[in-house]
Each structure stands twice: as structure tokens, then as C-alpha cells.
Coordinates of C-alpha atoms in Angstrom, one line a residue:
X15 CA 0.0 0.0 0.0
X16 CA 1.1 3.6 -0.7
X17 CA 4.1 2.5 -2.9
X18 CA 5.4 5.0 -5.5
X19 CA 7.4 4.2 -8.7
X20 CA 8.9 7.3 -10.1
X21 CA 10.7 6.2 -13.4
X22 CA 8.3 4.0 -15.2
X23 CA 5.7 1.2 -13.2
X24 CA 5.0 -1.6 -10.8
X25 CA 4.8 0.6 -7.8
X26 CA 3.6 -2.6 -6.0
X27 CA 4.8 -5.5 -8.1
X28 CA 7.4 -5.2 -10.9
X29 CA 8.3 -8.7 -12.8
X30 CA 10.9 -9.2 -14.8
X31 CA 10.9 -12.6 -17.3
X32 CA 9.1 -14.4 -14.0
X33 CA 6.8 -17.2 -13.6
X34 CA 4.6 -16.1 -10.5
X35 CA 2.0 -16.7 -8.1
X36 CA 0.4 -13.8 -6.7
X37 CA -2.6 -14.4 -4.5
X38 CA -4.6 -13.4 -1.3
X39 CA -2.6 -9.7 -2.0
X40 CA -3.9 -5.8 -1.5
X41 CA -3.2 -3.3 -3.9
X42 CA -4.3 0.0 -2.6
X43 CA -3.4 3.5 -3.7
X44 CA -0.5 3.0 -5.0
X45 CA 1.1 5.7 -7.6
X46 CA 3.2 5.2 -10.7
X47 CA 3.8 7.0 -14.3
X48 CA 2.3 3.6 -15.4
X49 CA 1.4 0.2 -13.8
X50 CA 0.8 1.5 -9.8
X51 CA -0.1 -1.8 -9.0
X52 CA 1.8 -4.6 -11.0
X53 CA 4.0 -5.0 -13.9
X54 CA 4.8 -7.8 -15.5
X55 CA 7.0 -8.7 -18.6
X56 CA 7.4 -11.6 -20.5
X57 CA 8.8 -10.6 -23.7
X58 CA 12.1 -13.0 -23.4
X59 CA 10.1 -15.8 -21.3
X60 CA 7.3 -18.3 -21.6
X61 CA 6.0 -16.9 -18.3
X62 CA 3.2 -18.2 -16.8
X63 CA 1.6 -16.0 -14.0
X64 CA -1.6 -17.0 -11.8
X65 CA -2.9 -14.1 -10.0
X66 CA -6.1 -15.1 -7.5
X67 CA -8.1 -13.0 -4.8
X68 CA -6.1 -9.8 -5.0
X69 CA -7.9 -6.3 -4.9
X70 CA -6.8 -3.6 -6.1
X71 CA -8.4 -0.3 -5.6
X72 CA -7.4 3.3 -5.5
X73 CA -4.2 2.9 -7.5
X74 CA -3.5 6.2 -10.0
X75 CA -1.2 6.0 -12.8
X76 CA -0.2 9.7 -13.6
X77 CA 1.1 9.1 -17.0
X78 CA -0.4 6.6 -19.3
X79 CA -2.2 4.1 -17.3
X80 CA -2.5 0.5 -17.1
X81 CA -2.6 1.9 -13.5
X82 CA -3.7 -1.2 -11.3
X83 CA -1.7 -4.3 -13.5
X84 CA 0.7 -4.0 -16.9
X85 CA 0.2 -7.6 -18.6
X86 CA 3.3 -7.0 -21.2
X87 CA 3.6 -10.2 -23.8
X88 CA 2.8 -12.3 -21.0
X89 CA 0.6 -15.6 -20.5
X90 CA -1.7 -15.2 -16.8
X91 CA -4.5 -16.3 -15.6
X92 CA -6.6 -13.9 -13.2
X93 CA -9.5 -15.5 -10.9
X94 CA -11.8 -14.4 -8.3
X95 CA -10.3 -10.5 -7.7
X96 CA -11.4 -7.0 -7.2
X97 CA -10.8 -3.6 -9.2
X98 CA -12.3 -0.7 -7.8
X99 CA -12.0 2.8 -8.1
X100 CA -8.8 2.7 -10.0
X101 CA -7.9 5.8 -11.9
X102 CA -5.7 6.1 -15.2
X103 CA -5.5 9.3 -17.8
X104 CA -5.5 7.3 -20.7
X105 CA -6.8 3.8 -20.6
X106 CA -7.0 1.1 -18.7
X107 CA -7.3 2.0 -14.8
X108 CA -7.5 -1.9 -14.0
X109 CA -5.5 -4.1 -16.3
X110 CA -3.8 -3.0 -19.8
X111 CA -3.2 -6.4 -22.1
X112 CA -0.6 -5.6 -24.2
X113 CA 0.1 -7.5 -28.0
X114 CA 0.8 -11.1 -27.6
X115 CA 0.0 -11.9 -24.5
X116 CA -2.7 -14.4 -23.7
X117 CA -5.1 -14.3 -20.7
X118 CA -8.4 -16.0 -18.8
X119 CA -9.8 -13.9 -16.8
X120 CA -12.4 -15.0 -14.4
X121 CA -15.2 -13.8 -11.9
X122 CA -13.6 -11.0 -11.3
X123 CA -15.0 -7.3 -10.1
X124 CA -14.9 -4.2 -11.9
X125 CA -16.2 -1.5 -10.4
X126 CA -16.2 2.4 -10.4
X127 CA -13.1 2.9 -12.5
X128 CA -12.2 5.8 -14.6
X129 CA -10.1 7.0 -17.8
X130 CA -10.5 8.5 -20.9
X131 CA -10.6 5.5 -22.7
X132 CA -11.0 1.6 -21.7
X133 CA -11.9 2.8 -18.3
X134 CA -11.3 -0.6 -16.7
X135 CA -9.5 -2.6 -19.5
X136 CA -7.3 -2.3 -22.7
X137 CA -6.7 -5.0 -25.3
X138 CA -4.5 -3.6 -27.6
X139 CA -2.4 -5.7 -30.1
X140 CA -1.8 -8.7 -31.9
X141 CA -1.8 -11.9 -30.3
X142 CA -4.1 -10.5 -27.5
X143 CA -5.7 -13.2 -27.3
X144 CA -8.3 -13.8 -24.6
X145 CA -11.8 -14.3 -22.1
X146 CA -13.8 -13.0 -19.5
X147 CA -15.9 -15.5 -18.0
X148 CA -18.1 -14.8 -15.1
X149 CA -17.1 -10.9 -14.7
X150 CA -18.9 -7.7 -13.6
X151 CA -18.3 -4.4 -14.9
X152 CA -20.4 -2.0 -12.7
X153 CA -20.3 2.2 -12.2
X154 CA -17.2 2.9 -14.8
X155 CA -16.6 6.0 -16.2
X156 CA -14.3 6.8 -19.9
X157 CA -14.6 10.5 -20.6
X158 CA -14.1 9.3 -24.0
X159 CA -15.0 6.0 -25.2
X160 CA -15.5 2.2 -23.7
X161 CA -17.1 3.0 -20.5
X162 CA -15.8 -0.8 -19.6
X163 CA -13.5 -2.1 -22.1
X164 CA -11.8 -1.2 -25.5
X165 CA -10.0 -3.9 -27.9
X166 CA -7.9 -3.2 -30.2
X167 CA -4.8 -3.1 -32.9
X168 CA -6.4 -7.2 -33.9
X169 CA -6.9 -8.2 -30.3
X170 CA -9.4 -10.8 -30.2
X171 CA -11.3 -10.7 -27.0
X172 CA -14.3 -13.0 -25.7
X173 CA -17.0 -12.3 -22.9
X174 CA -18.8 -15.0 -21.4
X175 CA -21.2 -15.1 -18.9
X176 CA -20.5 -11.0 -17.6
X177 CA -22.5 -8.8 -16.7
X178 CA -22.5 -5.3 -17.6
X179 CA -24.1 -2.4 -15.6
X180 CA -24.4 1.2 -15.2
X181 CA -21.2 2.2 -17.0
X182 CA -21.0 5.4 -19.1
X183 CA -18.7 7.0 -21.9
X184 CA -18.7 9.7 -24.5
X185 CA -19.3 7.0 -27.1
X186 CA -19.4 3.2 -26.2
X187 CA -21.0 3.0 -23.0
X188 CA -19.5 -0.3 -22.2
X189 CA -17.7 -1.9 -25.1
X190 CA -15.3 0.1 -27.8
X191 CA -13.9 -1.3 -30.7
X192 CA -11.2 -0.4 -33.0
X193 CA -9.1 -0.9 -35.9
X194 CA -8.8 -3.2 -38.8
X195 CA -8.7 -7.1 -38.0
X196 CA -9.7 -7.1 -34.2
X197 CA -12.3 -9.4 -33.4
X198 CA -14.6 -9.4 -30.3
X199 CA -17.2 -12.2 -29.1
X200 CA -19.9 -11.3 -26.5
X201 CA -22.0 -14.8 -25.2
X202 CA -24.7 -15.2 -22.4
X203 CA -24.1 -11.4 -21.2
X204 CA -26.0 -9.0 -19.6
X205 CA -26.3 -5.4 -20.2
X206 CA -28.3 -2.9 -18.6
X207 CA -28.3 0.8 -18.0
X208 CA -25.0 1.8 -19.6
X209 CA -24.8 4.7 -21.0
X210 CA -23.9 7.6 -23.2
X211 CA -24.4 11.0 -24.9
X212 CA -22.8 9.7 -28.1
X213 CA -23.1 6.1 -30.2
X214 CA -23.2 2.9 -28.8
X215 CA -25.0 2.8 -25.5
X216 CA -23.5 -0.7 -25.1
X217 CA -20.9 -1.7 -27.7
X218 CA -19.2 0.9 -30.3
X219 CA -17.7 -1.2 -33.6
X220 CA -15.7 0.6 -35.7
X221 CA -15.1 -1.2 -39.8
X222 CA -13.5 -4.4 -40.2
X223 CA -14.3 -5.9 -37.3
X224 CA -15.9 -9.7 -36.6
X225 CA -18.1 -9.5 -34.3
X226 CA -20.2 -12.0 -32.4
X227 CA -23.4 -12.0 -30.2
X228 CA -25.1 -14.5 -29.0
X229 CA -27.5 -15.6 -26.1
X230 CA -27.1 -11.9 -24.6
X231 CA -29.6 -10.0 -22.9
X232 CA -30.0 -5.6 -22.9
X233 CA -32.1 -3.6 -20.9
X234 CA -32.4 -0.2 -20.1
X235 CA -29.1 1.4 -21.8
X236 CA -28.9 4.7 -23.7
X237 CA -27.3 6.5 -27.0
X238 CA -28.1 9.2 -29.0
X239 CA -27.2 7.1 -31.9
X240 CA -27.6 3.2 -31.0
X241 CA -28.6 2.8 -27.6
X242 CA -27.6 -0.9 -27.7
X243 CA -25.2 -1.3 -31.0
X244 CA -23.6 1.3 -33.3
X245 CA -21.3 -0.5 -36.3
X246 CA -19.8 1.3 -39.3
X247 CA -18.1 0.2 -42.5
X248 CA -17.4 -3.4 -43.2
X249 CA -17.7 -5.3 -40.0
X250 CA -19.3 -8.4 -40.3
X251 CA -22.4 -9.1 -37.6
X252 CA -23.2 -12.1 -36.3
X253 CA -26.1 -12.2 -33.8
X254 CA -27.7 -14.5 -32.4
X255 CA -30.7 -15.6 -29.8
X256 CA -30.4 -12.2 -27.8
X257 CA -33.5 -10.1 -26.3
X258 CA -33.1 -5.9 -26.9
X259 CA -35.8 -4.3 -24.6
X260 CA -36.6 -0.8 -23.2
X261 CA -33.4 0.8 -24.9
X262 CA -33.1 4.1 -25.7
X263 CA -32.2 6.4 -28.3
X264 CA -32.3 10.2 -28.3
X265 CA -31.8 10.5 -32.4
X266 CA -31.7 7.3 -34.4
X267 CA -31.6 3.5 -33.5
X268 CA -33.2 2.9 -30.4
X269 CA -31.5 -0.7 -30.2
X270 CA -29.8 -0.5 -33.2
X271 CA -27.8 2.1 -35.7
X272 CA -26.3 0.2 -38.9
X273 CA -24.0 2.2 -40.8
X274 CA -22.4 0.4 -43.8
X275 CA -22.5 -3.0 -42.4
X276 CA -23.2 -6.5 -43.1
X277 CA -25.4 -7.9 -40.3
X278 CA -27.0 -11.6 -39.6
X279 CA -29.5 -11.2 -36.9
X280 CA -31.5 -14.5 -35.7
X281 CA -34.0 -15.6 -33.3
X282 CA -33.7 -12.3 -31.2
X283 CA -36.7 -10.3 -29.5
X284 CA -36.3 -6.4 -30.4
X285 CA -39.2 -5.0 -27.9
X286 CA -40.5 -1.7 -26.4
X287 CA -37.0 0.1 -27.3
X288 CA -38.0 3.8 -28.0
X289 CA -36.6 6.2 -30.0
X290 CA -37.1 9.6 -27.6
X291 CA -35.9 12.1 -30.2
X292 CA -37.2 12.8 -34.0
X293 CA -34.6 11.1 -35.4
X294 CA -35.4 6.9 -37.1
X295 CA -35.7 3.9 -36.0
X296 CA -37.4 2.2 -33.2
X297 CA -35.8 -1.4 -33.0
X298 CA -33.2 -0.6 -35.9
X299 CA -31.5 2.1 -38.2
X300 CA -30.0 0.5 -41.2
X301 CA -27.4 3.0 -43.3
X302 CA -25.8 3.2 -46.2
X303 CA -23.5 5.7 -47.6
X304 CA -22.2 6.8 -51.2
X305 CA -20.2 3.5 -52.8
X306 CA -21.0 2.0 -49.7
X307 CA -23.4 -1.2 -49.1
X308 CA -25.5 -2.0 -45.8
X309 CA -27.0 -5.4 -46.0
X310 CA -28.7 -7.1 -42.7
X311 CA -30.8 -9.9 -43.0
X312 CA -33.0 -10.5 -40.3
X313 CA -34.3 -14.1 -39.4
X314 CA -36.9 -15.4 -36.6
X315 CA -37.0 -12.1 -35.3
X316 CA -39.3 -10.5 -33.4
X317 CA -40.5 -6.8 -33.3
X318 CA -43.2 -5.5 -30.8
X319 CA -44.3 -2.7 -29.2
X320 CA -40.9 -0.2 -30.2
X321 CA -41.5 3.1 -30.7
X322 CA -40.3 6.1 -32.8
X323 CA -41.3 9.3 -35.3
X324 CA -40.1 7.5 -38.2
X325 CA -40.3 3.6 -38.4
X326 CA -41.4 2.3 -35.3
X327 CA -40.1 -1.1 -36.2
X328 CA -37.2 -0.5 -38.5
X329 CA -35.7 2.5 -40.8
X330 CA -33.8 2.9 -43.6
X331 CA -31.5 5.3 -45.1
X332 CA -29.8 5.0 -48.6
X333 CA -27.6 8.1 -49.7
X334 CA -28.4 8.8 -53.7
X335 CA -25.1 6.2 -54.5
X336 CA -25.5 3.9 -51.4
X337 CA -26.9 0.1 -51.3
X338 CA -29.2 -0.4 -48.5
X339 CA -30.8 -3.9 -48.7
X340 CA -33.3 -5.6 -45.8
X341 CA -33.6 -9.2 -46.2
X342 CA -36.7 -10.9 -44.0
X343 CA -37.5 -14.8 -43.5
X344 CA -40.0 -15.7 -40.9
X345 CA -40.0 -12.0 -38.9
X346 CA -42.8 -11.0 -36.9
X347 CA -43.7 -7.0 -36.8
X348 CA -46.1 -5.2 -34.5
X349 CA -45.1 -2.1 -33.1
X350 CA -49.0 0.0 -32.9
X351 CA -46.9 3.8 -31.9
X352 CA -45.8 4.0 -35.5
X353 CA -45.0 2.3 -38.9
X354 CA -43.6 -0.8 -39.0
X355 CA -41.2 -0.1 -41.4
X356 CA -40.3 3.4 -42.8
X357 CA -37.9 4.9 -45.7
X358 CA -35.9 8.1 -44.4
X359 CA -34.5 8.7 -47.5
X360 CA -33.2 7.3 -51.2
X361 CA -34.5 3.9 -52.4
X362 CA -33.5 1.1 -50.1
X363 CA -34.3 -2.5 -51.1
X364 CA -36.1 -5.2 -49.1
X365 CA -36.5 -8.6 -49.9
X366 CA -38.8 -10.8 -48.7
X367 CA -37.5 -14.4 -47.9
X368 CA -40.8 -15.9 -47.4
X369 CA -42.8 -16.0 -43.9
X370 CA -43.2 -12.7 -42.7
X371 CA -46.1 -11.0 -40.8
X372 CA -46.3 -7.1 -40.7
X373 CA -49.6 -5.7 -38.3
X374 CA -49.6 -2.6 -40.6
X375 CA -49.5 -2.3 -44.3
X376 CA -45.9 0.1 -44.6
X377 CA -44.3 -3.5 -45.5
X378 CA -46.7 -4.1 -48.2
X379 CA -45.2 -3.7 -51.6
X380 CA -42.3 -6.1 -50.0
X381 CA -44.4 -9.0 -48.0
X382 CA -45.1 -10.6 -51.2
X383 CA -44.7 -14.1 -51.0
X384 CA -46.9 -17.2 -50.8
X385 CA -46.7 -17.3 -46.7
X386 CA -46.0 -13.0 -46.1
X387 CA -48.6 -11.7 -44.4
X388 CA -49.9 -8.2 -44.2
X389 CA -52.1 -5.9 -41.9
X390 CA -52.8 -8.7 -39.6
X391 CA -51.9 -8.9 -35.8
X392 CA -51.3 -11.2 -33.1
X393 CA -52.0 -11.5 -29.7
X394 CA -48.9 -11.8 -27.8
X395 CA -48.9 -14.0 -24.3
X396 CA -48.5 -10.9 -21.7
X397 CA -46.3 -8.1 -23.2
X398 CA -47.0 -6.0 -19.8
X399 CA -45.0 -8.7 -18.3
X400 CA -42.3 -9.3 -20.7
X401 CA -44.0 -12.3 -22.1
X402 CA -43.9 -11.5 -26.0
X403 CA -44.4 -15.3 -26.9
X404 CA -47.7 -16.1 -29.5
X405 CA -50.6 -17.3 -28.2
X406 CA -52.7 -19.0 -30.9
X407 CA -52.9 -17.4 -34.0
X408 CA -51.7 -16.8 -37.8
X409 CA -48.4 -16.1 -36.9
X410 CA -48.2 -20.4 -36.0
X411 CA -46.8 -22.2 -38.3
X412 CA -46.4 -19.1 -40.5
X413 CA -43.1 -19.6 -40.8
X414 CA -41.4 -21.5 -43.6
X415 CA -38.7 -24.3 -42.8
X416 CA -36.4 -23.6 -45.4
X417 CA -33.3 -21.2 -44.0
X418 CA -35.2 -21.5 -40.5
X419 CA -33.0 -22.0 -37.1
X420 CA -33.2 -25.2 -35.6
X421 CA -34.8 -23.4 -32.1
X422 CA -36.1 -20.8 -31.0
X423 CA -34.7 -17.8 -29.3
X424 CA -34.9 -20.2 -25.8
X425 CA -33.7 -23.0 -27.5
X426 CA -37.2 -24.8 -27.9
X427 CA -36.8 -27.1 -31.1
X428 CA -38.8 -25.7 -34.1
X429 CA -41.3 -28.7 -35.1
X430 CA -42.6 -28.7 -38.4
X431 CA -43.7 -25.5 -39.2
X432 CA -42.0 -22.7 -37.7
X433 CA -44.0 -19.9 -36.1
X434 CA -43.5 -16.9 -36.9
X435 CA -41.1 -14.5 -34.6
X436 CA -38.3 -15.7 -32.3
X437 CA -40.1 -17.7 -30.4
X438 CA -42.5 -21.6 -30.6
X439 CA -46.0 -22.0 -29.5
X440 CA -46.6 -24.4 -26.9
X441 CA -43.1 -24.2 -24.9
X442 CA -43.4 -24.1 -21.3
X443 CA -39.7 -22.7 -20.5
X444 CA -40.0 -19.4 -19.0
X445 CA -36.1 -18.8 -18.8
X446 CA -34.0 -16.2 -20.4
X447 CA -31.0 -16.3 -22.4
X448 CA -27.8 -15.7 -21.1
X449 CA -28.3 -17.1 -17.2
X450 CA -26.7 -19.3 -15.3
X451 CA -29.3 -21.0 -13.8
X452 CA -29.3 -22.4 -10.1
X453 CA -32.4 -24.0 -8.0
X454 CA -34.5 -23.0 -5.1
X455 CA -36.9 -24.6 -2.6
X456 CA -40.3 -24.0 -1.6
X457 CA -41.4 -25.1 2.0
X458 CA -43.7 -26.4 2.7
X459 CA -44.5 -28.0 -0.9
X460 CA -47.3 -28.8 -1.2
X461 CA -49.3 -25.5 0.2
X462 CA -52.4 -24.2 0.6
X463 CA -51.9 -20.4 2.3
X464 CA -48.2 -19.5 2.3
X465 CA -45.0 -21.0 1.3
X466 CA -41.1 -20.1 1.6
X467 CA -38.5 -19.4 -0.9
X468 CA -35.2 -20.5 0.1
X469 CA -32.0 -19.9 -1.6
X470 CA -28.7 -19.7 -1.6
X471 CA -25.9 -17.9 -3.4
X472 CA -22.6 -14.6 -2.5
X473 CA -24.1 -12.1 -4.3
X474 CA -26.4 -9.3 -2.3
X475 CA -28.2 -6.5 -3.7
X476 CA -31.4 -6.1 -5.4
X477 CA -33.6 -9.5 -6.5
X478 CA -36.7 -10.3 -9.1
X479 CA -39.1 -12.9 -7.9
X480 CA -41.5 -14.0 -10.4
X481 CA -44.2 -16.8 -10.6
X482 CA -45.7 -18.6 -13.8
X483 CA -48.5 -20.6 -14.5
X484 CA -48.2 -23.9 -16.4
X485 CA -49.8 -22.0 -19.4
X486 CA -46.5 -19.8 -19.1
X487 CA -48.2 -16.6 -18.0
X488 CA -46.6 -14.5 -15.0
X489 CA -49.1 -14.1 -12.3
X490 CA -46.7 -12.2 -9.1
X491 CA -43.7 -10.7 -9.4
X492 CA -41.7 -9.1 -6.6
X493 CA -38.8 -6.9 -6.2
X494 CA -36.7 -8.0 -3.1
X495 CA -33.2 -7.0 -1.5
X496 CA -30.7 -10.2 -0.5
X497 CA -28.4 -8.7 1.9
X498 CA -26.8 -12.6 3.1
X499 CA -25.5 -15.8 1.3
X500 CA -28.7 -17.3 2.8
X501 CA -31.8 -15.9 1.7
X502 CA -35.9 -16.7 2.4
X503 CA -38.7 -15.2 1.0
X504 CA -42.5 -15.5 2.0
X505 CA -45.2 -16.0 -0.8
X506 CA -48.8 -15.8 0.2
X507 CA -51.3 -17.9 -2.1
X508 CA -54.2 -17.4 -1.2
X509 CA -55.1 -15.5 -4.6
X510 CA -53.7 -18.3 -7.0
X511 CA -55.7 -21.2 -7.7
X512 CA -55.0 -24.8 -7.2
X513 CA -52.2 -26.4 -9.1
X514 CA -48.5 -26.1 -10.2
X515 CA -46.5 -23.5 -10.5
X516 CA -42.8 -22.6 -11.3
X517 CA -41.1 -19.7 -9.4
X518 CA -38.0 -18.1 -11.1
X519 CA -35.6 -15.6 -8.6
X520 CA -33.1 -13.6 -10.7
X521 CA -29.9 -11.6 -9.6
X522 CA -28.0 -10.7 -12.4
X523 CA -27.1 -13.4 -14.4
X524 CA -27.9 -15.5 -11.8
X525 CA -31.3 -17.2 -12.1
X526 CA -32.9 -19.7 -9.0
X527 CA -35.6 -22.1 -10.7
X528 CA -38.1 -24.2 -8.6
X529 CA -41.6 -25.1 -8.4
X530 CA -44.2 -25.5 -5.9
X531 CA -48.0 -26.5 -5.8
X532 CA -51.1 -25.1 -4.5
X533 CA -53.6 -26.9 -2.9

């Protein structure tokens, strides 16, 4: 504690060419041009460094950053540790990854960090190669952009299983991207309430740049251009079984702003995102420039209940020499504030693939094929509650099979006929994507008045409890505080009627399942 390097770094920790094991260790406010906490340098040695349990909190780095630990060319692996309120000028207040070095990071804590850019952590170079898996990025700040993280220079970086909350930026509330040939991968994530005044509430991709979504959930974050997702030039898109609700845009692209890309979107729920301002787009904004092309096909999906001044569903833009193309197979639209589908400027193509349903008629002279449908709705399950699955209704088994996923957005199997939208008639599961998924008890079970919730798990802070019906409908929901490892709720049932009933309890990414029955 309260080390100071004066020359270059590691005012706590400096290795040289060193394999190490660094655990059960404080790092508090230390001060250093760079690397307050730890450096480490492998560039002349196959080092191989495990770091576990270690917090490191209040360092400042006064020159570049990489304040709290300077990975240099190295190969570590970093578990179960803390990064808190770490400050750098540049980027990366907790950990900078420099060009080849290869990491796994794992459930580790990121909270209330700040620098301009990459507030907690910078993957920059080739060769930076590696994961997150079971992290939390909470309350950190970039001035500029990648209110989390920032990759780049062809680092290829993975998140699995994180969570990402309430961290803000100029652009790229949580996630930045840059430069040709890096590569990012985001799977069974959470993001809520990041935000920021610029593009790319969530994630900010810059051109030429794979990137990968899948099984991801995002709630409640904020952009004035993409409140989820802002992409430009080239990158190619993959995404995949996610749910975009109640984002917000103050211009254009209340989940989505497309600008010159090529995107793959499948089996993903776009609903109730709003576009605040009078700019385009509702769910999505899809852009294309002079001798530029923006293709995005769109497959399973589901849009309901998103809201803007110009295409409440999705928008498109094509400058007189752009491309815009909009390719649909089996999507679902119904979004009463406004059009489903709008034209903000130029001539942009769509093309139906067969199996579409619009609620309005703005996707008429498009939904032309044998199995389109147009100006017909559906009745959705309970979209006060979240529940935007089809009850019976033309949208079943309005799909066609041909080019159709396999499952649905929960992983249901598509039978026969698919339905239309991102999700299957008739499946009981009631779980999200992206959760890892834990039981619960109930006791006594059975019950006829009251039972208990019992659970068990290290994280505190603010809990959803919500109970279904075997038809799948949510009939209680109840927002509760955990504040121990051990946790018990009461649930009165007097009001339900007899049979069974599954209980769901979610922190997080963290989701209790169980079931009880009333007498």
C-alpha cells in the first residue's frame, strides 16, 4: 500500500521474465507514471503467472495508465479478484493487455473505475488473445470511449457469462472497438443501464471488425445514436438468440444504428425500445453511404411494441449512391406507436425471404410471398409482463422451414412448421437467455396459504421474484433485497388457484428455478 514508482511502473509488483503466483494480496493506492499496482514482462520468457483474490483499488497511474496491472507479452490467468476505483489518464485503470499476450480472466470485479478510454481494460495488439468468463463491470466512467473495455490493434477478445451495468462514456457506454482485424465475441451477457451522450449505448464497432453476439440480454441502456449497437463500414455481424428491450435512443436506432455494415440477426426479441428524439428507428436504423453497401438480413425475429417518429419497427436510409438492402425470412412486426417499417431517405431495397407478418401495411409492396402476411396482428402472451411469446394465431406455423434456425430464441426445437417470430408455441420454459441457472426450494410444498423461498448464493443487492402458471403466464412478481449468502422469502397464495406453478428468482445473471404446488 502507498508504494510510488517514479521512473516508469509496478509501484507494487514489478516482474521481470518471471513465472509467479500472486494471491490473497492488496493493492491499494499505489502511484506510478504507469502500472501502480503490478507489472509484468514476459517478452524474453514463456512466463506463466496466476494471479487469485487480490484487490486492487485506489491505485493512479499519472502518465499513461494501465494503473492497477501491466500484462506486457505475457501468459496469466486472473481469478476471483477485485478492481475498484482505480484511476488512469489514458486507458486502462484496472489491467492494460498488451500484443501477444494471452489471458483468462475470471469472476472477477470491476467496479467504479475511470479514464478517458478503456476505463477498466485495454486490449490492444496482436496476439491479445483472450476471455472473460463470469465478470462484472459495474459504475465505470471513460470521458471518452468504452465506458468498460476497448480492444484493439487485432486483439481478439471474448466475454462470457459477464455482466455489464451502469457504466457510461462519450461513445461506447460499455464496449469500444477499434481498428482493422480485431475481433470481439460477447456470449450469455447481460447489459443494462450503460450509457452515453454519443453512439453505442452498449458496444461501439468501428469497420473491419468480426463481431459476435449471441445468447445476450440488454435492458435499459442509452445512446443518441444506437442505444444498444452502433457499427460502421465493413464489419461483419453475427447475432444471435439475444433479447433488446426498453433501450433508448435520443436520435436514431433505439437498439440498433447500422452504418455500412453486413449484419445476420436471428432468433432475437427487439421490444419496447424507444426512439425519444425525432430522429429513425425504433428497433433498428439501417445506413448506407455513397459507394457504400449496408446489407442485414433479419431471421426469426421478433419486433413488438418499439417506438419512434419515423419507423417504429425499422428504418432505412440509402444516400443517392449507397446500397441499403433488408432481407426478412420468418419475422414478426407489430409495433402499434408508429410504422412498422419506414424509408428516411433514397430507395433502399427489401426482400422478402418468405414468412413474414407485418400488423400494418408500410411492408406491403415487399411481403409478397406465398406465406407474407400483411395488416394482420397477433395477440402476444402478456407483453405487460415481458412475455412477447404467440398465443394461438396466424403467426403459427407461419413460418417457412427452409433457412429457419433449428430453435427458437430459448432453444425450444422448431417442429414442423415454424411460427413466426423468435419464439415456438406451446413451450413451457420461461427462462432467459444468457443465465446461469441455479435452484431453489419452496417449503412447505405442497401448500395451501403460504410458502417459503429459500435460496442460496454470494451475491447481495437487489432481486426479481417471479411466478408462472403452467400455461406460461406471470401471475406475481416481486422486487426484493438479499443482503446474506442465505436468503428466504414468503409467498402468500391465497389469490392463485390450485395447481402447479414454477417460481423463477433472478440476480443478475444468476437465475434460482423451482416449483411448488397449490392446494
Amino acid at each position: 500500500e502507498r508504494d510510488t514508482a517514479t521512473d516508469f511502473g509496478g509501484g507494487g509488483v514489478y516482474g521481470w521474465q518471471a513465472t509467479t503466483i500472486i494471491k490473497n494480496t492488496t493493492f491499494r493506492d499505489n502511484y506510478a507514471p504507469v502500472a501502480a499496482g503490478m507489472y509484468l514482462d514476459g517478452r524474453e520468457f514463456d512466463s506463466q503467472i496466476i494471479i487469485d483474490s487480490c484487490l486492487f483499488e485506489r491505485n493512479i497511474a499519472s502518465g499513461y495508465g494501465a494503473t492497477s496491472l501491466f500484462q506486457f507479452r505475457t501468459n496469466y490467468t486472473l481469478s476471483n479478484s477485485i478492481f475498484r476505483e482505480n484511476v488512469a489518464p489514458t486507458s486502462g485503470a484496472a489491467i492494460y493487455n498488451s500484443d501477444a499476450t494471452i489471458f483468462t480472466t475470471t469472476n472477477c470485479l470491476f467496479e467504479a473505475n475511470t479514464g478517458t478510454y478503456a476505463a477498466c481494460v485495454a486490449n490492444y495488439g496482436l496476439g491479445c488473445n483472450g476471455t472473460f468468463e463470469s465478470c462484472t463491470f459495474t459504475n465505470n466512467t471513460a470521458t471518452q470511449g468504452g465506458g468498460a473495455v476497448s480492444s484493439g490493434f487485432e486483439a481478439n477478445v471474448n466475454y462470457h457469462n459477464c455482466t455489464f451495468t451502469s457504466n457510461k462514456a462519450a461513445f461506447a457506454g460499455a464496449i469500444f472497438t477499434q481498428n482493422d482485424g480485431t475481433r470481439l465475441g460477447i456470449e450469455n451477457c447481460f447489459f443494462s443501464e450503460n450509457t452515453t451522450t454519443g453512439s453505442g449505448g452498449c458496444i461501439y464497432v468501428n469497420p473491419k471488425i468480426p463481431t459476435n453476439i449471441r445468447n445476450s440480454e440488454f435492458t435499459f441502456n442509452t445512446g443518441d445514436f444506437g442505444g444498444v449497437l452502433q457499427a460502421f463500414g465493413d464489419s461483419p455481424l453475427t447475432i444471435e438468440n439475444s433479447i433488446f428491450q426498453d433501450n433508448f435512443a435520443s436520435t436514431q436506432g433505439a437498439a440498433f444504428n447500422l452504418n455500412d455494415t453486413k449484419a445476420e440477426i436471428t432468433n432475437c426479441l427487439f421490444a419496447r425500445n424507444l426512439n425519444v428524439g425525432v430522429g429513425a428507428g425504433g428497433a433498428m436504423s439501417i445506413n448506407s453511404s455513397d459507394s457504400l453497401f449496408c446489407t442485414v438480413k433479419a431471421v426469426n425475429c421478433t419486433f413488438a411494441n418499439n417506438d419512434a417518429v419515423l419507423g417504429a419497427g425499422i428504418a432505412q436510409w440509402e444516400a443517392p449512391l449507397g446500397d441499403a438492402k433488408l432481407s426478412l425470412l420468418n419475422c414478426l412486426f407489430q409495433n402499434p406507436a408508429g410504422e412498422n417499417y419506414s424509408i428516411e431517405q433514397g430507395n433502399p431495397e427489401v426482400i422478402s425471404l418468405n414468412g413474414n407478418q407485418s400488423s400494418d401495411a408500410s411492408l406491403q409492396s415487399y411481403l409478397i410471398g406465398s406465406k407474407d402476411a400483411n395488416n394482420l396482428a397477433v395477440t402476444f402472451a402478456d407483453p405487460g409482463n415481458d412475455d412477447f411469446r404467440l398465443t394461438m394465431g396466424p403467426a403459427v406455423d407461419g413460418g417457412v422451414a427452409a433457412g429457419a434456425p433449428a430453435t427458437d430464441l430459448l432453444g425450444n426445437p422448431r417442429i414442423g412448421l415454424p411460427d413466426r417470430g423468435c419464439y415456438e408455441l406451446g413451450i413451457n420454459s420461461v427462462k432467459g437467455v444468457g443465465f446461469q441457472v441455479l435452484s431453489m426450494q419452496c417449503s412447505p410444498n405442497p401448500a395451501n396459504e403460504r410458502t417459503v423461498l429459500n435460496l442460496q448464493n454470494d451475491l447481495n443487492g437487489t432481486a426479481e421474484i417471479a411466478i408462472w402458471n403452467q400455461a406460461g403466464q406471470r401471475v406475481a412478481t416481486y422486487m426484493v433485497t438479499k443482503s446474506s449468502p442465505e436468503f428466504s422469502f414468503p409467498l402468500e397464495l391465497g389469490g392463485l388457484p390450485a395447481g402447479t406453478y414454477r417460481i423463477q428468482c433472478r440476480m443478475g445473471v444468476l437465475l434460482h428455478e423451482g416449483s411448488f404446488v397449490k392446494m
